[in-house]
């Protein structure tokens, strides 16, 4: 009896969360079909049957079913998806429009069906086919024999069958994955199950079953029909505290192909009465001074201002960069942007702890091709989705799986051009649109206006900006009302916007505070409302969130702001004495900066400026630092960035003006002591030539991409002595010319030591201080996003 009593008192298991789709150490076996399709993914698909739709002006329109399940059109004005081709007996061209005097013959478009326009005398179409690189890549990823991945990586690597990026378990039927786990107290297995549509519509499915078994005993079975999505929950409380083999299997219908079963966020957990909820409210392009709580017009942000009264407001928060990609990477990792790794990001870390992670994004630079989506359980991108749509999505996500911990990030584009605020906000302050802005308010359109007239239209642009912030602010009221009272909420922006403050417009190009000073506000249980004046950064967001969740917040470049928010004097003093590094500009040349207390130092194009932010918050009265100051600030910038800031030669090349690239063929830089390193300026769009180190020389080879406007060379010898420095140019006809520097003492200051003129182009060399390069993949433009990025003003 005593033994039975003791057994009855044993704990049936500890509460816990086990992220099965993120932890390979628990896997016993993975069994997969070689492929869920017959044969390889098709390089092209035959089109047909064709239906004669109409004839107009001697041109016949034929239609055929679209043979692919999903097409990414990119920007809404584009009908030809990037990478798609239609071919047949006669060449098919894509043409956006046809005119009455020149009908479009042998053209095609894709709007629901494939439309082919042929001359009336041409025979009915036969032998036509469609190829689409994007679809081919997607289809190959979904099949074991063509994905090129290990079993575990195939099952768990993110997929993007349509617009959403998904992470969980991909189990093409028949498949089975078996885990050895100790079931937590009152254990419940949850997952979202869906039968994915095939990328190519050249086969069908009659559905598949998902079967959960424990130690060989079937505990749950559900049938998924094509297109089905189900949120499933399997109670395993009877196994609490027991170590079992838990298997999840997919079984196909009779003889069916294309049974692509995806299970999202597979977690075995103890349901909670008060689960953790973390919400990141990400407002793109929002200047701090646009909000009343930061000294702006209180009419613009009454909802945010009222919410901020109960939050911790960080008055002097800085972004690490003046544009979206590097700033977001820092927010989600607590590290410098070029140390980005999605597996160490906040969503990855919380997902491994059992959190459901979802993000809703509307900026093309945050879409999955740029590396942002792979760490989230579900990552939904819709170009310029409205605040109303984004709030609806966030509220829906917050209401799902109410007993689970969750991380939700909702992103808003309203303060970013093109301004699209609806009525009644459209008529608040802007007045009548100036005729110069009829073509839009992007960077290129505004810069084409003369300087004088630009100053006159800027108030209209600023009013439109304010109206968009006001519309967003109103929508946030619904979001805030839907949040649990104990939610951890962080409101932030990635960067601000320039409205001629220092002569420019938009963002990405300078390091002034109209671009770097951003709102940062936190509301969480245990934090009393307060305002923190000490300088902080977006680099502190991730460790702050982890600290609020009582998780390890150490090991980051940033620091938790929780102690400072709670009034810890030592923590606030540490923030004051900590240097903050900034940089990573978007447009062609490197720029770096340091915020050290009230001192701000900017390095750009070989020039240095130092500002006293306490006396000159508008950064209008910069001065050139003394040599000793410059050396000390270099050390502080190195501390802030976690890398050496040292001497180098800056090579810059321009054409007729600073907006056109140099045309010099190939160029070689040599020095008697040899060259130890060379690199190009930060080039996020990956559209410039890259310098290389070849046999002790720095070389830029002529090619299809423009000559770099800025690159760096570090010799083995003294940078301040250019004796023997030589530039050798090989022109397009093979002619060579060499230019050598004269011996001189530079004394560590930036000044041109050598200039080479090549026709209308000039290449110059000067000694500078610059951070050593640490690069992760943060460059390149996905072809399907080019139109969208151009519409947002990011592509020149």
mmCIF file with all atom_site columns, N, CA, C and O in Angstrom, residues 254-300:
data_model
loop_
_atom_site.group_PDB
_atom_site.id
_atom_site.type_symbol
_atom_site.label_atom_id
_atom_site.label_alt_id
_atom_site.label_comp_id
_atom_site.label_asym_id
_atom_site.label_entity_id
_atom_site.label_seq_id
_atom_site.pdbx_PDB_ins_code
_atom_site.Cartn_x
_atom_site.Cartn_y
_atom_site.Cartn_z
_atom_site.occupancy
_atom_site.B_iso_or_equiv
_atom_site.pdbx_formal_charge
_atom_site.auth_seq_id
_atom_site.auth_comp_id
_atom_site.auth_asym_id
_atom_site.auth_atom_id
_atom_site.pdbx_PDB_model_num
ATOM 1   N N  . UNK A 1 254 ? -5.412 6.712  -52.683 1.00 0.00 ? 254 UNK A N  1
ATOM 2   C CA . UNK A 1 254 ? -5.065 5.602  -53.566 1.00 0.00 ? 254 UNK A CA 1
ATOM 3   C C  . UNK A 1 254 ? -4.400 6.116  -54.836 1.00 0.00 ? 254 UNK A C  1
ATOM 4   O O  . UNK A 1 254 ? -5.031 6.777  -55.655 1.00 0.00 ? 254 UNK A O  1
ATOM 5   N N  . UNK A 1 255 ? -3.107 5.808  -54.962 1.00 0.00 ? 255 UNK A N  1
ATOM 6   C CA . UNK A 1 255 ? -2.388 6.123  -56.184 1.00 0.00 ? 255 UNK A CA 1
ATOM 7   C C  . UNK A 1 255 ? -2.200 7.603  -56.449 1.00 0.00 ? 255 UNK A C  1
ATOM 8   O O  . UNK A 1 255 ? -1.844 7.984  -57.559 1.00 0.00 ? 255 UNK A O  1
ATOM 9   N N  . UNK A 1 256 ? -2.416 8.448  -55.464 1.00 0.00 ? 256 UNK A N  1
ATOM 10  C CA . UNK A 1 256 ? -2.349 9.884  -55.708 1.00 0.00 ? 256 UNK A CA 1
ATOM 11  C C  . UNK A 1 256 ? -0.910 10.376 -55.700 1.00 0.00 ? 256 UNK A C  1
ATOM 12  O O  . UNK A 1 256 ? -0.053 9.862  -54.997 1.00 0.00 ? 256 UNK A O  1
ATOM 13  N N  . UNK A 1 257 ? -0.673 11.403 -56.497 1.00 0.00 ? 257 UNK A N  1
ATOM 14  C CA . UNK A 1 257 ? 0.582  12.132 -56.458 1.00 0.00 ? 257 UNK A CA 1
ATOM 15  C C  . UNK A 1 257 ? 0.294  13.521 -55.893 1.00 0.00 ? 257 UNK A C  1
ATOM 16  O O  . UNK A 1 257 ? -0.859 13.906 -55.668 1.00 0.00 ? 257 UNK A O  1
ATOM 17  N N  . UNK A 1 258 ? 1.370  14.291 -55.679 1.00 0.00 ? 258 UNK A N  1
ATOM 18  C CA . UNK A 1 258 ? 1.238  15.677 -55.219 1.00 0.00 ? 258 UNK A CA 1
ATOM 19  C C  . UNK A 1 258 ? 0.572  15.788 -53.860 1.00 0.00 ? 258 UNK A C  1
ATOM 20  O O  . UNK A 1 258 ? -0.120 16.748 -53.580 1.00 0.00 ? 258 UNK A O  1
ATOM 21  N N  . UNK A 1 259 ? 0.776  14.819 -53.001 1.00 0.00 ? 259 UNK A N  1
ATOM 22  C CA . UNK A 1 259 ? 0.273  14.916 -51.629 1.00 0.00 ? 259 UNK A CA 1
ATOM 23  C C  . UNK A 1 259 ? 1.329  15.618 -50.788 1.00 0.00 ? 259 UNK A C  1
ATOM 24  O O  . UNK A 1 259 ? 2.117  14.988 -50.078 1.00 0.00 ? 259 UNK A O  1
ATOM 25  N N  . UNK A 1 260 ? 1.373  16.934 -50.901 1.00 0.00 ? 260 UNK A N  1
ATOM 26  C CA . UNK A 1 260 ? 2.379  17.734 -50.222 1.00 0.00 ? 260 UNK A CA 1
ATOM 27  C C  . UNK A 1 260 ? 1.787  18.246 -48.916 1.00 0.00 ? 260 UNK A C  1
ATOM 28  O O  . UNK A 1 260 ? 1.146  19.285 -48.869 1.00 0.00 ? 260 UNK A O  1
ATOM 29  N N  . UNK A 1 261 ? 2.001  17.494 -47.844 1.00 0.00 ? 261 UNK A N  1
ATOM 30  C CA . UNK A 1 261 ? 1.440  17.857 -46.542 1.00 0.00 ? 261 UNK A CA 1
ATOM 31  C C  . UNK A 1 261 ? 2.449  18.719 -45.789 1.00 0.00 ? 261 UNK A C  1
ATOM 32  O O  . UNK A 1 261 ? 3.617  18.347 -45.654 1.00 0.00 ? 261 UNK A O  1
ATOM 33  N N  . UNK A 1 262 ? 1.973  19.859 -45.324 1.00 0.00 ? 262 UNK A N  1
ATOM 34  C CA . UNK A 1 262 ? 2.818  20.735 -44.517 1.00 0.00 ? 262 UNK A CA 1
ATOM 35  C C  . UNK A 1 262 ? 2.193  20.892 -43.137 1.00 0.00 ? 262 UNK A C  1
ATOM 36  O O  . UNK A 1 262 ? 0.997  21.174 -43.015 1.00 0.00 ? 262 UNK A O  1
ATOM 37  N N  . UNK A 1 263 ? 3.030  20.704 -42.106 1.00 0.00 ? 263 UNK A N  1
ATOM 38  C CA . UNK A 1 263 ? 2.590  20.859 -40.724 1.00 0.00 ? 263 UNK A CA 1
ATOM 39  C C  . UNK A 1 263 ? 3.343  22.032 -40.114 1.00 0.00 ? 263 UNK A C  1
ATOM 40  O O  . UNK A 1 263 ? 4.568  21.990 -39.960 1.00 0.00 ? 263 UNK A O  1
ATOM 41  N N  . UNK A 1 264 ? 2.621  23.089 -39.804 1.00 0.00 ? 264 UNK A N  1
ATOM 42  C CA . UNK A 1 264 ? 3.250  24.294 -39.290 1.00 0.00 ? 264 UNK A CA 1
ATOM 43  C C  . UNK A 1 264 ? 3.329  24.315 -37.782 1.00 0.00 ? 264 UNK A C  1
ATOM 44  O O  . UNK A 1 264 ? 2.399  23.905 -37.090 1.00 0.00 ? 264 UNK A O  1
ATOM 45  N N  . UNK A 1 265 ? 4.471  24.824 -37.258 1.00 0.00 ? 265 UNK A N  1
ATOM 46  C CA . UNK A 1 265 ? 4.656  25.036 -35.815 1.00 0.00 ? 265 UNK A CA 1
ATOM 47  C C  . UNK A 1 265 ? 4.259  23.808 -35.000 1.00 0.00 ? 265 UNK A C  1
ATOM 48  O O  . UNK A 1 265 ? 3.324  23.838 -34.191 1.00 0.00 ? 265 UNK A O  1
ATOM 49  N N  . UNK A 1 266 ? 4.964  22.708 -35.204 1.00 0.00 ? 266 UNK A N  1
ATOM 50  C CA . UNK A 1 266 ? 4.653  21.466 -34.497 1.00 0.00 ? 266 UNK A CA 1
ATOM 51  C C  . UNK A 1 266 ? 5.271  21.539 -33.101 1.00 0.00 ? 266 UNK A C  1
ATOM 52  O O  . UNK A 1 266 ? 6.503  21.536 -32.948 1.00 0.00 ? 266 UNK A O  1
ATOM 53  N N  . UNK A 1 267 ? 4.417  21.599 -32.097 1.00 0.00 ? 267 UNK A N  1
ATOM 54  C CA . UNK A 1 267 ? 4.878  21.788 -30.716 1.00 0.00 ? 267 UNK A CA 1
ATOM 55  C C  . UNK A 1 267 ? 4.128  20.843 -29.793 1.00 0.00 ? 267 UNK A C  1
ATOM 56  O O  . UNK A 1 267 ? 2.911  20.678 -29.904 1.00 0.00 ? 267 UNK A O  1
ATOM 57  N N  . UNK A 1 268 ? 4.871  20.220 -28.870 1.00 0.00 ? 268 UNK A N  1
ATOM 58  C CA . UNK A 1 268 ? 4.303  19.424 -27.791 1.00 0.00 ? 268 UNK A CA 1
ATOM 59  C C  . UNK A 1 268 ? 4.469  20.245 -26.519 1.00 0.00 ? 268 UNK A C  1
ATOM 60  O O  . UNK A 1 268 ? 5.597  20.554 -26.123 1.00 0.00 ? 268 UNK A O  1
ATOM 61  N N  . UNK A 1 269 ? 3.354  20.619 -25.889 1.00 0.00 ? 269 UNK A N  1
ATOM 62  C CA . UNK A 1 269 ? 3.468  21.595 -24.811 1.00 0.00 ? 269 UNK A CA 1
ATOM 63  C C  . UNK A 1 269 ? 2.388  21.397 -23.756 1.00 0.00 ? 269 UNK A C  1
ATOM 64  O O  . UNK A 1 269 ? 1.417  20.651 -23.953 1.00 0.00 ? 269 UNK A O  1
ATOM 65  N N  . UNK A 1 270 ? 2.594  22.077 -22.643 1.00 0.00 ? 270 UNK A N  1
ATOM 66  C CA . UNK A 1 270 ? 1.594  22.142 -21.587 1.00 0.00 ? 270 UNK A CA 1
ATOM 67  C C  . UNK A 1 270 ? 0.774  23.406 -21.781 1.00 0.00 ? 270 UNK A C  1
ATOM 68  O O  . UNK A 1 270 ? 1.340  24.508 -21.767 1.00 0.00 ? 270 UNK A O  1
ATOM 69  N N  . UNK A 1 271 ? -0.517 23.294 -22.009 1.00 0.00 ? 271 UNK A N  1
ATOM 70  C CA . UNK A 1 271 ? -1.341 24.502 -22.196 1.00 0.00 ? 271 UNK A CA 1
ATOM 71  C C  . UNK A 1 271 ? -1.225 25.435 -20.983 1.00 0.00 ? 271 UNK A C  1
ATOM 72  O O  . UNK A 1 271 ? -1.165 24.985 -19.833 1.00 0.00 ? 271 UNK A O  1
ATOM 73  N N  . UNK A 1 272 ? -1.187 26.731 -21.266 1.00 0.00 ? 272 UNK A N  1
ATOM 74  C CA . UNK A 1 272 ? -1.013 27.722 -20.208 1.00 0.00 ? 272 UNK A CA 1
ATOM 75  C C  . UNK A 1 272 ? -2.262 28.576 -20.065 1.00 0.00 ? 272 UNK A C  1
ATOM 76  O O  . UNK A 1 272 ? -2.910 28.912 -21.059 1.00 0.00 ? 272 UNK A O  1
ATOM 77  N N  . UNK A 1 273 ? -2.554 28.950 -18.849 1.00 0.00 ? 273 UNK A N  1
ATOM 78  C CA . UNK A 1 273 ? -3.663 29.872 -18.601 1.00 0.00 ? 273 UNK A CA 1
ATOM 79  C C  . UNK A 1 273 ? -3.274 31.293 -18.999 1.00 0.00 ? 273 UNK A C  1
ATOM 80  O O  . UNK A 1 273 ? -4.098 32.065 -19.479 1.00 0.00 ? 273 UNK A O  1
ATOM 81  N N  . UNK A 1 274 ? -2.009 31.651 -18.805 1.00 0.00 ? 274 UNK A N  1
ATOM 82  C CA . UNK A 1 274 ? -1.537 32.989 -19.114 1.00 0.00 ? 274 UNK A CA 1
ATOM 83  C C  . UNK A 1 274 ? -0.262 32.885 -19.958 1.00 0.00 ? 274 UNK A C  1
ATOM 84  O O  . UNK A 1 274 ? 0.847  33.123 -19.473 1.00 0.00 ? 274 UNK A O  1
ATOM 85  N N  . UNK A 1 275 ? -0.391 32.521 -21.228 1.00 0.00 ? 275 UNK A N  1
ATOM 86  C CA . UNK A 1 275 ? 0.793  32.376 -22.077 1.00 0.00 ? 275 UNK A CA 1
ATOM 87  C C  . UNK A 1 275 ? 1.459  33.726 -22.343 1.00 0.00 ? 275 UNK A C  1
ATOM 88  O O  . UNK A 1 275 ? 0.836  34.775 -22.216 1.00 0.00 ? 275 UNK A O  1
ATOM 89  N N  . UNK A 1 276 ? 2.718  33.668 -22.705 1.00 0.00 ? 276 UNK A N  1
ATOM 90  C CA . UNK A 1 276 ? 3.448  34.882 -23.057 1.00 0.00 ? 276 UNK A CA 1
ATOM 91  C C  . UNK A 1 276 ? 3.010  35.369 -24.438 1.00 0.00 ? 276 UNK A C  1
ATOM 92  O O  . UNK A 1 276 ? 2.828  34.562 -25.363 1.00 0.00 ? 276 UNK A O  1
ATOM 93  N N  . UNK A 1 277 ? 2.862  36.672 -24.576 1.00 0.00 ? 277 UNK A N  1
ATOM 94  C CA . UNK A 1 277 ? 2.561  37.279 -25.862 1.00 0.00 ? 277 UNK A CA 1
ATOM 95  C C  . UNK A 1 277 ? 3.533  38.424 -26.082 1.00 0.00 ? 277 UNK A C  1
ATOM 96  O O  . UNK A 1 277 ? 3.622  39.345 -25.260 1.00 0.00 ? 277 UNK A O  1
ATOM 97  N N  . UNK A 1 278 ? 4.294  38.359 -27.171 1.00 0.00 ? 278 UNK A N  1
ATOM 98  C CA . UNK A 1 278 ? 5.227  39.418 -27.542 1.00 0.00 ? 278 UNK A CA 1
ATOM 99  C C  . UNK A 1 278 ? 4.760  39.979 -28.883 1.00 0.00 ? 278 UNK A C  1
ATOM 100 O O  . UNK A 1 278 ? 4.560  39.225 -29.848 1.00 0.00 ? 278 UNK A O  1
ATOM 101 N N  . UNK A 1 279 ? 4.576  41.295 -28.935 1.00 0.00 ? 279 UNK A N  1
ATOM 102 C CA . UNK A 1 279 ? 4.121  41.951 -30.164 1.00 0.00 ? 279 UNK A CA 1
ATOM 103 C C  . UNK A 1 279 ? 5.119  43.042 -30.535 1.00 0.00 ? 279 UNK A C  1
ATOM 104 O O  . UNK A 1 279 ? 5.398  43.939 -29.720 1.00 0.00 ? 279 UNK A O  1
ATOM 105 N N  . UNK A 1 280 ? 5.663  42.946 -31.728 1.00 0.00 ? 280 UNK A N  1
ATOM 106 C CA . UNK A 1 280 ? 6.549  43.972 -32.263 1.00 0.00 ? 280 UNK A CA 1
ATOM 107 C C  . UNK A 1 280 ? 5.753  44.809 -33.259 1.00 0.00 ? 280 UNK A C  1
ATOM 108 O O  . UNK A 1 280 ? 5.318  44.297 -34.296 1.00 0.00 ? 280 UNK A O  1
ATOM 109 N N  . UNK A 1 281 ? 5.536  46.076 -32.932 1.00 0.00 ? 281 UNK A N  1
ATOM 110 C CA . UNK A 1 281 ? 4.808  46.998 -33.803 1.00 0.00 ? 281 UNK A CA 1
ATOM 111 C C  . UNK A 1 281 ? 5.859  47.798 -34.566 1.00 0.00 ? 281 UNK A C  1
ATOM 112 O O  . UNK A 1 281 ? 6.488  48.708 -34.019 1.00 0.00 ? 281 UNK A O  1
ATOM 113 N N  . UNK A 1 282 ? 6.047  47.451 -35.804 1.00 0.00 ? 282 UNK A N  1
ATOM 114 C CA . UNK A 1 282 ? 7.145  47.930 -36.649 1.00 0.00 ? 282 UNK A CA 1
ATOM 115 C C  . UNK A 1 282 ? 6.571  48.952 -37.630 1.00 0.00 ? 282 UNK A C  1
ATOM 116 O O  . UNK A 1 282 ? 5.859  48.593 -38.556 1.00 0.00 ? 282 UNK A O  1
ATOM 117 N N  . UNK A 1 283 ? 6.902  50.230 -37.425 1.00 0.00 ? 283 UNK A N  1
ATOM 118 C CA . UNK A 1 283 ? 6.377  51.306 -38.269 1.00 0.00 ? 283 UNK A CA 1
ATOM 119 C C  . UNK A 1 283 ? 7.512  51.815 -39.146 1.00 0.00 ? 283 UNK A C  1
ATOM 120 O O  . UNK A 1 283 ? 8.433  52.482 -38.668 1.00 0.00 ? 283 UNK A O  1
ATOM 121 N N  . UNK A 1 284 ? 7.449  51.518 -40.418 1.00 0.00 ? 284 UNK A N  1
ATOM 122 C CA . UNK A 1 284 ? 8.505  51.871 -41.355 1.00 0.00 ? 284 UNK A CA 1
ATOM 123 C C  . UNK A 1 284 ? 8.579  53.397 -41.526 1.00 0.00 ? 284 UNK A C  1
ATOM 124 O O  . UNK A 1 284 ? 7.557  54.071 -41.641 1.00 0.00 ? 284 UNK A O  1
ATOM 125 N N  . UNK A 1 285 ? 9.817  53.944 -41.536 1.00 0.00 ? 285 UNK A N  1
ATOM 126 C CA . UNK A 1 285 ? 10.068 55.334 -41.947 1.00 0.00 ? 285 UNK A CA 1
ATOM 127 C C  . UNK A 1 285 ? 9.464  56.371 -41.003 1.00 0.00 ? 285 UNK A C  1
ATOM 128 O O  . UNK A 1 285 ? 9.154  57.474 -41.412 1.00 0.00 ? 285 UNK A O  1
ATOM 129 N N  . UNK A 1 286 ? 9.302  56.042 -39.757 1.00 0.00 ? 286 UNK A N  1
ATOM 130 C CA . UNK A 1 286 ? 8.686  56.975 -38.813 1.00 0.00 ? 286 UNK A CA 1
ATOM 131 C C  . UNK A 1 286 ? 9.754  57.755 -38.051 1.00 0.00 ? 286 UNK A C  1
ATOM 132 O O  . UNK A 1 286 ? 10.512 57.196 -37.258 1.00 0.00 ? 286 UNK A O  1
ATOM 133 N N  . UNK A 1 287 ? 9.819  59.058 -38.293 1.00 0.00 ? 287 UNK A N  1
ATOM 134 C CA . UNK A 1 287 ? 10.695 59.930 -37.521 1.00 0.00 ? 287 UNK A CA 1
ATOM 135 C C  . UNK A 1 287 ? 10.196 60.017 -36.086 1.00 0.00 ? 287 UNK A C  1
ATOM 136 O O  . UNK A 1 287 ? 8.982  60.032 -35.839 1.00 0.00 ? 287 UNK A O  1
ATOM 137 N N  . UNK A 1 288 ? 11.119 60.114 -35.158 1.00 0.00 ? 288 UNK A N  1
ATOM 138 C CA . UNK A 1 288 ? 10.704 60.269 -33.770 1.00 0.00 ? 288 UNK A CA 1
ATOM 139 C C  . UNK A 1 288 ? 9.889  61.537 -33.589 1.00 0.00 ? 288 UNK A C  1
ATOM 140 O O  . UNK A 1 288 ? 8.845  61.540 -32.927 1.00 0.00 ? 288 UNK A O  1
ATOM 141 N N  . UNK A 1 289 ? 10.338 62.649 -34.207 1.00 0.00 ? 289 UNK A N  1
ATOM 142 C CA . UNK A 1 289 ? 9.660  63.924 -33.980 1.00 0.00 ? 289 UNK A CA 1
ATOM 143 C C  . UNK A 1 289 ? 8.354  64.067 -34.741 1.00 0.00 ? 289 UNK A C  1
ATOM 144 O O  . UNK A 1 289 ? 7.729  65.127 -34.733 1.00 0.00 ? 289 UNK A O  1
ATOM 145 N N  . UNK A 1 290 ? 7.904  62.966 -35.393 1.00 0.00 ? 290 UNK A N  1
ATOM 146 C CA . UNK A 1 290 ? 6.560  62.982 -35.990 1.00 0.00 ? 290 UNK A CA 1
ATOM 147 C C  . UNK A 1 290 ? 5.487  62.724 -34.947 1.00 0.00 ? 290 UNK A C  1
ATOM 148 O O  . UNK A 1 290 ? 4.305  62.976 -35.200 1.00 0.00 ? 290 UNK A O  1
ATOM 149 N N  . UNK A 1 291 ? 5.884  62.205 -33.784 1.00 0.00 ? 291 UNK A N  1
ATOM 150 C CA . UNK A 1 291 ? 4.919  61.841 -32.749 1.00 0.00 ? 291 UNK A CA 1
ATOM 151 C C  . UNK A 1 291 ? 4.862  62.912 -31.665 1.00 0.00 ? 291 UNK A C  1
ATOM 152 O O  . UNK A 1 291 ? 5.893  63.486 -31.288 1.00 0.00 ? 291 UNK A O  1
ATOM 153 N N  . UNK A 1 292 ? 3.678  63.121 -31.140 1.00 0.00 ? 292 UNK A N  1
ATOM 154 C CA . UNK A 1 292 ? 3.521  64.078 -30.061 1.00 0.00 ? 292 UNK A CA 1
ATOM 155 C C  . UNK A 1 292 ? 4.376  63.748 -28.863 1.00 0.00 ? 292 UNK A C  1
ATOM 156 O O  . UNK A 1 292 ? 4.941  64.637 -28.214 1.00 0.00 ? 292 UNK A O  1
ATOM 157 N N  . UNK A 1 293 ? 4.503  62.463 -28.546 1.00 0.00 ? 293 UNK A N  1
ATOM 158 C CA . UNK A 1 293 ? 5.271  62.071 -27.363 1.00 0.00 ? 293 UNK A CA 1
ATOM 159 C C  . UNK A 1 293 ? 6.754  62.366 -27.501 1.00 0.00 ? 293 UNK A C  1
ATOM 160 O O  . UNK A 1 293 ? 7.489  62.383 -26.517 1.00 0.00 ? 293 UNK A O  1
ATOM 161 N N  . UNK A 1 294 ? 7.214  62.627 -28.735 1.00 0.00 ? 294 UNK A N  1
ATOM 162 C CA . UNK A 1 294 ? 8.606  63.012 -28.975 1.00 0.00 ? 294 UNK A CA 1
ATOM 163 C C  . UNK A 1 294 ? 8.720  64.484 -29.366 1.00 0.00 ? 294 UNK A C  1
ATOM 164 O O  . UNK A 1 294 ? 9.710  64.893 -29.976 1.00 0.00 ? 294 UNK A O  1
ATOM 165 N N  . UNK A 1 295 ? 7.704  65.263 -29.038 1.00 0.00 ? 295 UNK A N  1
ATOM 166 C CA . UNK A 1 295 ? 7.762  66.691 -29.307 1.00 0.00 ? 295 UNK A CA 1
ATOM 167 C C  . UNK A 1 295 ? 7.125  67.124 -30.601 1.00 0.00 ? 295 UNK A C  1
ATOM 168 O O  . UNK A 1 295 ? 7.187  68.308 -30.948 1.00 0.00 ? 295 UNK A O  1
ATOM 169 N N  . UNK A 1 296 ? 6.489  66.196 -31.336 1.00 0.00 ? 296 UNK A N  1
ATOM 170 C CA . UNK A 1 296 ? 5.848  66.541 -32.589 1.00 0.00 ? 296 UNK A CA 1
ATOM 171 C C  . UNK A 1 296 ? 4.428  67.045 -32.385 1.00 0.00 ? 296 UNK A C  1
ATOM 172 O O  . UNK A 1 296 ? 3.963  67.254 -31.259 1.00 0.00 ? 296 UNK A O  1
ATOM 173 N N  . UNK A 1 297 ? 3.717  67.191 -33.488 1.00 0.00 ? 297 UNK A N  1
ATOM 174 C CA . UNK A 1 297 ? 2.348  67.697 -33.482 1.00 0.00 ? 297 UNK A CA 1
ATOM 175 C C  . UNK A 1 297 ? 1.429  66.657 -32.836 1.00 0.00 ? 297 UNK A C  1
ATOM 176 O O  . UNK A 1 297 ? 1.268  65.550 -33.355 1.00 0.00 ? 297 UNK A O  1
ATOM 177 N N  . UNK A 1 298 ? 0.789  66.961 -31.713 1.00 0.00 ? 298 UNK A N  1
ATOM 178 C CA . UNK A 1 298 ? -0.070 65.970 -31.047 1.00 0.00 ? 298 UNK A CA 1
ATOM 179 C C  . UNK A 1 298 ? -1.302 65.595 -31.852 1.00 0.00 ? 298 UNK A C  1
ATOM 180 O O  . UNK A 1 298 ? -1.928 64.565 -31.561 1.00 0.00 ? 298 UNK A O  1
ATOM 181 N N  . UNK A 1 299 ? -1.653 66.389 -32.875 1.00 0.00 ? 299 UNK A N  1
ATOM 182 C CA . UNK A 1 299 ? -2.787 66.021 -33.716 1.00 0.00 ? 299 UNK A CA 1
ATOM 183 C C  . UNK A 1 299 ? -2.482 64.795 -34.577 1.00 0.00 ? 299 UNK A C  1
ATOM 184 O O  . UNK A 1 299 ? -3.394 64.122 -35.048 1.00 0.00 ? 299 UNK A O  1
ATOM 185 N N  . UNK A 1 300 ? -1.213 64.527 -34.795 1.00 0.00 ? 300 UNK A N  1
ATOM 186 C CA . UNK A 1 300 ? -0.808 63.461 -35.717 1.00 0.00 ? 300 UNK A CA 1
ATOM 187 C C  . UNK A 1 300 ? -0.917 62.089 -35.075 1.00 0.00 ? 300 UNK A C  1
ATOM 188 O O  . UNK A 1 300 ? -1.217 61.096 -35.752 1.00 0.00 ? 300 UNK A O  1
#
